[in-house]
Tab-separated table of C-alpha atoms in Angstrom:
chain	number	residue	atom	x	y	z
A	1	MET	CA	109.666	98.051	86.398
A	2	GLU	CA	106.888	97.037	83.535
A	3	SER	CA	107.213	93.464	83.408
A	4	ALA	CA	106.500	93.491	86.846
A	5	ARG	CA	103.591	95.724	86.065
A	6	GLU	CA	101.763	93.395	83.592
A	7	GLU	CA	102.466	90.584	86.219
A	8	ALA	CA	100.875	92.187	89.057
A	9	PHE	CA	97.595	93.305	86.804
A	10	GLY	CA	97.633	90.389	84.056
A	11	PRO	CA	94.596	89.034	83.268
A	12	ASN	CA	95.464	85.786	84.956
A	13	VAL	CA	95.846	86.690	88.265
A	14	GLY	CA	92.988	86.052	91.156
A	15	GLN	CA	91.936	83.222	89.527
A	16	PHE	CA	91.487	79.964	91.784
A	17	TRP	CA	91.544	76.531	90.950
A	18	ARG	CA	88.956	74.750	93.207
A	19	GLN	CA	86.573	71.899	92.903
A	20	PRO	CA	82.978	72.585	93.425
A	21	THR	CA	79.818	70.316	93.818
A	22	GLY	CA	80.057	70.069	89.907
A	23	PRO	CA	82.761	69.478	86.938
A	24	GLN	CA	86.155	71.318	87.315
A	25	ARG	CA	86.330	75.175	86.296
A	26	TRP	CA	88.044	78.020	86.983
A	27	TYR	CA	86.252	80.905	89.025
A	28	THR	CA	86.717	83.722	90.421
A	29	PRO	CA	84.655	83.838	94.314
A	30	VAL	CA	82.851	86.583	94.425
A	31	ALA	CA	83.147	87.337	98.930
A	32	ALA	CA	86.089	85.211	99.461
A	33	ILE	CA	89.167	87.777	100.759
A	34	ASP	CA	92.854	86.827	102.047
A	35	THR	CA	96.716	87.749	102.049
A	36	THR	CA	97.168	86.585	98.849
A	37	HIS	CA	98.440	89.549	95.790
A	38	THR	CA	95.876	88.522	93.320
A	39	SER	CA	93.358	90.900	91.420
A	40	HIS	CA	90.355	89.793	93.047
A	41	ASN	CA	91.617	90.793	96.493
A	42	ILE	CA	93.463	94.109	95.246
A	43	ALA	CA	89.758	94.946	93.909
A	44	LEU	CA	87.975	93.668	96.581
A	45	THR	CA	89.931	96.148	99.284
A	46	ALA	CA	90.080	98.713	96.746
A	47	CYS	CA	86.458	98.167	96.560
A	48	ALA	CA	85.755	98.066	100.159
A	49	LEU	CA	88.577	101.686	101.114
A	50	GLY	CA	86.121	103.214	98.206
A	51	ILE	CA	83.356	102.412	99.613
A	52	ALA	CA	84.257	103.701	103.517
A	53	MET	CA	86.104	106.685	101.594
A	54	GLY	CA	82.100	107.484	100.186
A	55	VAL	CA	80.138	106.765	103.061
A	56	GLY	CA	82.837	109.128	104.899
A	57	LEU	CA	82.303	111.913	102.344
A	58	SER	CA	78.720	111.237	102.955
A	59	MET	CA	78.698	111.563	106.717
A	60	ALA	CA	81.092	115.073	105.874
A	61	TYR	CA	78.275	116.674	104.059
A	62	VAL	CA	74.963	115.206	105.608
A	63	CYS	CA	76.222	115.911	108.894
A	64	GLY	CA	78.511	118.894	108.412
A	65	TRP	CA	80.462	120.113	111.028
A	66	SER	CA	79.490	118.189	113.829
A	67	THR	CA	80.663	115.233	115.656
A	68	TRP	CA	79.118	112.741	113.320
A	69	GLY	CA	80.621	115.110	110.438
A	70	VAL	CA	84.220	115.098	111.983
A	71	PHE	CA	83.849	111.149	111.797
A	72	GLY	CA	83.092	110.981	108.621
A	73	MET	CA	86.143	113.054	107.701
A	74	TYR	CA	88.495	111.000	109.600
A	75	VAL	CA	86.555	107.750	107.637
A	76	VAL	CA	87.490	109.406	104.484
A	77	LEU	CA	91.328	110.555	105.504
A	78	VAL	CA	92.378	106.818	107.054
A	79	SER	CA	90.918	105.016	104.136
A	80	THR	CA	92.635	107.614	101.266
A	81	TYR	CA	95.804	106.897	103.348
A	82	HIS	CA	95.721	103.176	102.859
A	83	MET	CA	94.589	103.999	98.867
A	84	LEU	CA	97.737	106.120	98.426
A	85	GLU	CA	99.607	103.463	99.738
A	86	TYR	CA	99.186	100.996	97.444
A	87	LEU	CA	99.266	103.461	94.401
A	88	SER	CA	102.350	104.924	95.256
A	89	VAL	CA	104.028	101.740	95.528
A	90	ALA	CA	102.071	99.817	92.138
A	91	LEU	CA	102.474	103.234	90.542
A	92	TYR	CA	106.045	103.863	91.084
A	93	ASN	CA	107.751	100.647	93.062
A	94	PRO	CA	106.274	97.528	91.141
A	95	GLU	CA	108.803	95.069	91.711
A	96	ARG	CA	107.882	95.777	95.847
A	97	LEU	CA	104.258	95.752	94.935
A	98	GLU	CA	102.123	93.215	97.578
A	99	MET	CA	98.683	93.425	99.423
A	100	GLY	CA	100.737	94.545	102.766
A	101	SER	CA	101.264	97.289	100.408
A	102	PHE	CA	98.035	98.664	102.099
A	103	MET	CA	99.729	99.214	105.149
A	104	PHE	CA	96.359	97.914	107.175
A	105	ASN	CA	98.849	95.985	109.819
A	106	PRO	CA	102.208	97.360	108.791
A	107	ASP	CA	103.915	96.309	112.171
A	108	VAL	CA	102.708	92.898	111.835
A	109	ASP	CA	101.816	92.125	115.267
A	110	ASN	CA	98.914	94.374	115.011
A	111	GLY	CA	100.011	97.729	117.192
A	112	TYR	CA	98.922	99.602	114.528
A	113	ILE	CA	95.173	98.083	114.153
A	114	MET	CA	94.237	98.017	118.355
A	115	ALA	CA	96.274	101.961	118.171
A	116	MET	CA	93.556	103.237	116.094
A	117	GLY	CA	90.591	100.843	117.258
A	118	MET	CA	91.825	102.421	121.274
A	119	SER	CA	91.801	105.994	119.593
A	120	LEU	CA	87.641	105.132	118.159
A	121	VAL	CA	87.154	104.025	121.682
A	122	GLU	CA	88.225	107.468	122.879
A	123	TYR	CA	86.338	109.261	120.201
A	124	ALA	CA	83.367	106.756	121.796
A	125	VAL	CA	83.088	107.600	124.828
A	126	GLY	CA	83.621	111.147	124.826
A	127	TYR	CA	81.256	111.863	121.865
A	128	GLY	CA	78.545	113.530	123.484
A	129	GLY	CA	80.790	115.975	125.008
A	130	ARG	CA	82.735	117.028	121.871
A	131	THR	CA	82.036	120.339	119.719
A	132	PRO	CA	84.115	120.900	116.805
A	133	GLY	CA	86.635	123.911	116.793
A	134	VAL	CA	89.992	125.275	116.529
A	135	ILE	CA	91.462	121.949	117.654
A	136	THR	CA	89.864	120.041	115.125
A	137	VAL	CA	90.931	122.494	111.741
A	138	VAL	CA	94.015	122.518	113.283
A	139	GLY	CA	94.649	119.035	113.717
A	140	LEU	CA	92.670	118.499	110.081
A	141	GLY	CA	95.231	120.413	108.492
A	142	ALA	CA	97.955	118.947	109.972
A	143	ALA	CA	96.282	115.327	109.046
A	144	VAL	CA	96.315	116.671	105.431
A	145	ALA	CA	99.716	117.951	105.310
A	146	GLY	CA	101.382	114.468	106.697
A	147	GLN	CA	99.523	113.266	104.165
A	148	ILE	CA	101.047	114.733	101.220
A	149	VAL	CA	104.172	114.875	102.480
A	150	ARG	CA	104.390	111.001	102.902
A	151	THR	CA	102.876	110.562	99.374
A	152	LEU	CA	104.897	113.520	97.985
A	153	ALA	CA	108.234	111.099	99.415
A	154	MET	CA	107.154	107.727	98.169
A	155	VAL	CA	106.645	109.514	94.813
A	156	THR	CA	109.895	111.090	94.434
A	157	ALA	CA	112.120	108.548	95.664
A	158	LYS	CA	110.754	105.747	93.363
A	159	THR	CA	112.099	102.200	93.351
A	160	SER	CA	114.207	103.798	96.603
A	161	PHE	CA	111.786	103.674	98.736
A	162	ASN	CA	110.313	100.751	100.915
A	163	HIS	CA	108.254	100.055	103.644
A	164	TYR	CA	110.396	98.149	105.824
A	165	VAL	CA	114.090	99.011	106.550
A	166	ALA	CA	116.265	98.159	103.624
A	167	THR	CA	118.903	95.017	104.977
A	168	ARG	CA	121.014	94.796	101.701
A	169	GLN	CA	121.035	97.122	98.892
A	170	VAL	CA	119.828	96.110	95.343
A	171	ALA	CA	120.403	97.345	92.033
A	172	ASP	CA	117.436	99.761	92.093
A	173	HIS	CA	118.132	101.442	95.091
A	174	SER	CA	119.753	104.890	94.946
A	175	LEU	CA	120.234	107.823	97.388
A	176	VAL	CA	117.563	110.142	96.960
A	177	THR	CA	118.907	113.717	97.745
A	178	HIS	CA	116.514	115.854	95.447
A	179	GLY	CA	112.814	117.301	95.961
A	180	ILE	CA	111.230	117.179	99.621
A	181	TYR	CA	114.353	115.078	100.365
A	182	ALA	CA	116.457	117.917	100.264
A	183	TYR	CA	114.670	119.574	103.258
A	184	GLU	CA	113.981	116.374	105.379
A	185	ARG	CA	115.810	113.509	105.605
A	186	HIS	CA	113.407	111.458	106.559
A	187	PRO	CA	109.948	112.633	104.625
A	188	SER	CA	107.613	109.567	105.204
A	189	TYR	CA	108.160	109.227	108.597
A	190	VAL	CA	107.630	112.629	109.371
A	191	GLY	CA	104.833	112.772	107.153
A	192	PHE	CA	102.999	109.703	108.806
A	193	TYR	CA	104.106	111.248	112.257
A	194	VAL	CA	102.247	114.483	111.925
A	195	TRP	CA	99.318	112.326	109.515
A	196	SER	CA	98.515	110.130	113.025
A	197	VAL	CA	99.002	112.693	115.501
A	198	GLY	CA	96.956	115.065	113.687
A	199	LEU	CA	93.569	112.587	113.277
A	200	GLN	CA	93.639	112.201	116.836
A	201	VAL	CA	94.004	115.907	117.610
A	202	MET	CA	91.819	116.559	114.897
A	203	LEU	CA	89.087	113.975	116.935
A	204	GLN	CA	90.374	115.378	120.412
A	205	ASN	CA	91.409	112.342	122.020
A	206	VAL	CA	93.545	113.857	124.250
A	207	CYS	CA	94.692	110.573	125.659
A	208	SER	CA	95.129	108.775	121.854
A	209	ALA	CA	96.901	112.004	120.561
A	210	VAL	CA	99.332	112.149	124.164
A	211	LEU	CA	100.241	108.083	123.365
A	212	PHE	CA	100.392	108.606	119.080
A	213	SER	CA	102.980	111.505	119.750
A	214	ALA	CA	105.339	109.248	122.130
A	215	VAL	CA	104.615	105.819	120.926
A	216	LEU	CA	105.496	106.724	117.181
A	217	GLY	CA	107.739	109.475	118.865
A	218	TYR	CA	109.782	106.367	119.997
A	219	PHE	CA	109.758	103.888	117.148
A	220	PHE	CA	110.646	106.757	114.438
A	221	VAL	CA	113.851	107.251	116.550
A	222	LYS	CA	114.826	103.848	116.625
A	223	ARG	CA	113.756	103.307	113.302
A	224	THR	CA	115.507	106.005	111.947
A	225	LYS	CA	119.088	104.865	113.897
A	226	LYS	CA	118.859	101.316	112.514
A	227	GLU	CA	118.094	102.975	109.010
A	228	GLU	CA	120.449	105.027	108.915
A	229	LEU	CA	123.293	102.581	110.005
A	230	PHE	CA	122.381	101.117	106.843
A	231	LEU	CA	122.394	103.725	104.864
A	232	ILE	CA	125.773	104.692	105.776
A	233	ARG	CA	126.995	100.969	104.742
A	234	PHE	CA	125.693	101.257	101.014
A	235	PHE	CA	126.574	104.505	100.366
A	236	GLY	CA	129.674	105.808	102.566
A	237	HIS	CA	130.799	109.089	102.435
A	238	LYS	CA	127.869	110.257	100.222
A	239	TYR	CA	124.952	109.211	103.039
A	240	LEU	CA	127.537	111.190	106.103
A	241	GLU	CA	127.990	114.517	103.218
A	242	TYR	CA	124.389	114.434	102.527
A	243	ARG	CA	122.866	114.200	106.375
A	244	ASN	CA	125.436	116.380	107.767
A	245	GLN	CA	123.683	119.548	104.891
A	246	THR	CA	119.745	118.412	105.602
A	247	ARG	CA	118.455	118.144	108.904
A	248	SER	CA	115.902	116.123	109.679
A	249	LEU	CA	113.021	116.683	112.739
A	250	ILE	CA	113.073	113.542	113.687
A	251	PRO	CA	115.776	114.093	116.722
A	252	VAL	CA	118.328	111.905	115.104
A	253	GLY	CA	120.853	114.689	117.099
A	254	LEU	CA	119.742	112.269	120.295
A	255	ILE	CA	121.276	109.013	118.192
A	256	LYS	CA	125.400	107.858	118.998
A	257	TYR	CA	126.794	106.155	115.744
């Protein structure tokens, strides 16, 4: 694990070999960023998230309990989510660390990006008629709670956590049944679901809240079915016993194995 961390954050990471007009030399471009996992790209991404957090906090503080203030809180929550996704993997599972660990495009086909963009459009369209109220507080609380649950799940699982469904068992993959996993079999999924739907409730996006609930619910039921089949293959009766003893908020009872 230490060697992986040293390699990920080593002094040579982030240097690009290019040939400017003058003599060839090593240098790190300031404004360029791509999907390569280099210290340069990590720094730029983290800097952008930090700026977004700062802008969001400033909006929330200056605008107070208003439509713009709520949007500022939204920016902070989304930025925090992406930062914690990367940090959790970097600290507890560095061998699987990549630029994708920021989870800007988790499903590869831009579904997450389009969904978040759609929710912002809905918020902008209804901007003038939305006054923060009790529903805003409920959504904010749900989003914060969901973030805590998801991050706690990643930290607890450590090297056994993966952003993608593992189709083969590796040496550092063990069955995690302690901590938050003693109360919920799929806390990272439940946490993300509550976080994402909570954000839409906080923004009072009726259409997005309904769509997020339905689409994410369907997605996680399918994903859970696939994942649990592999877990049964990996751990056999141990996982079956754990599944029988530990419930999940995801309706896996509807799934036939």
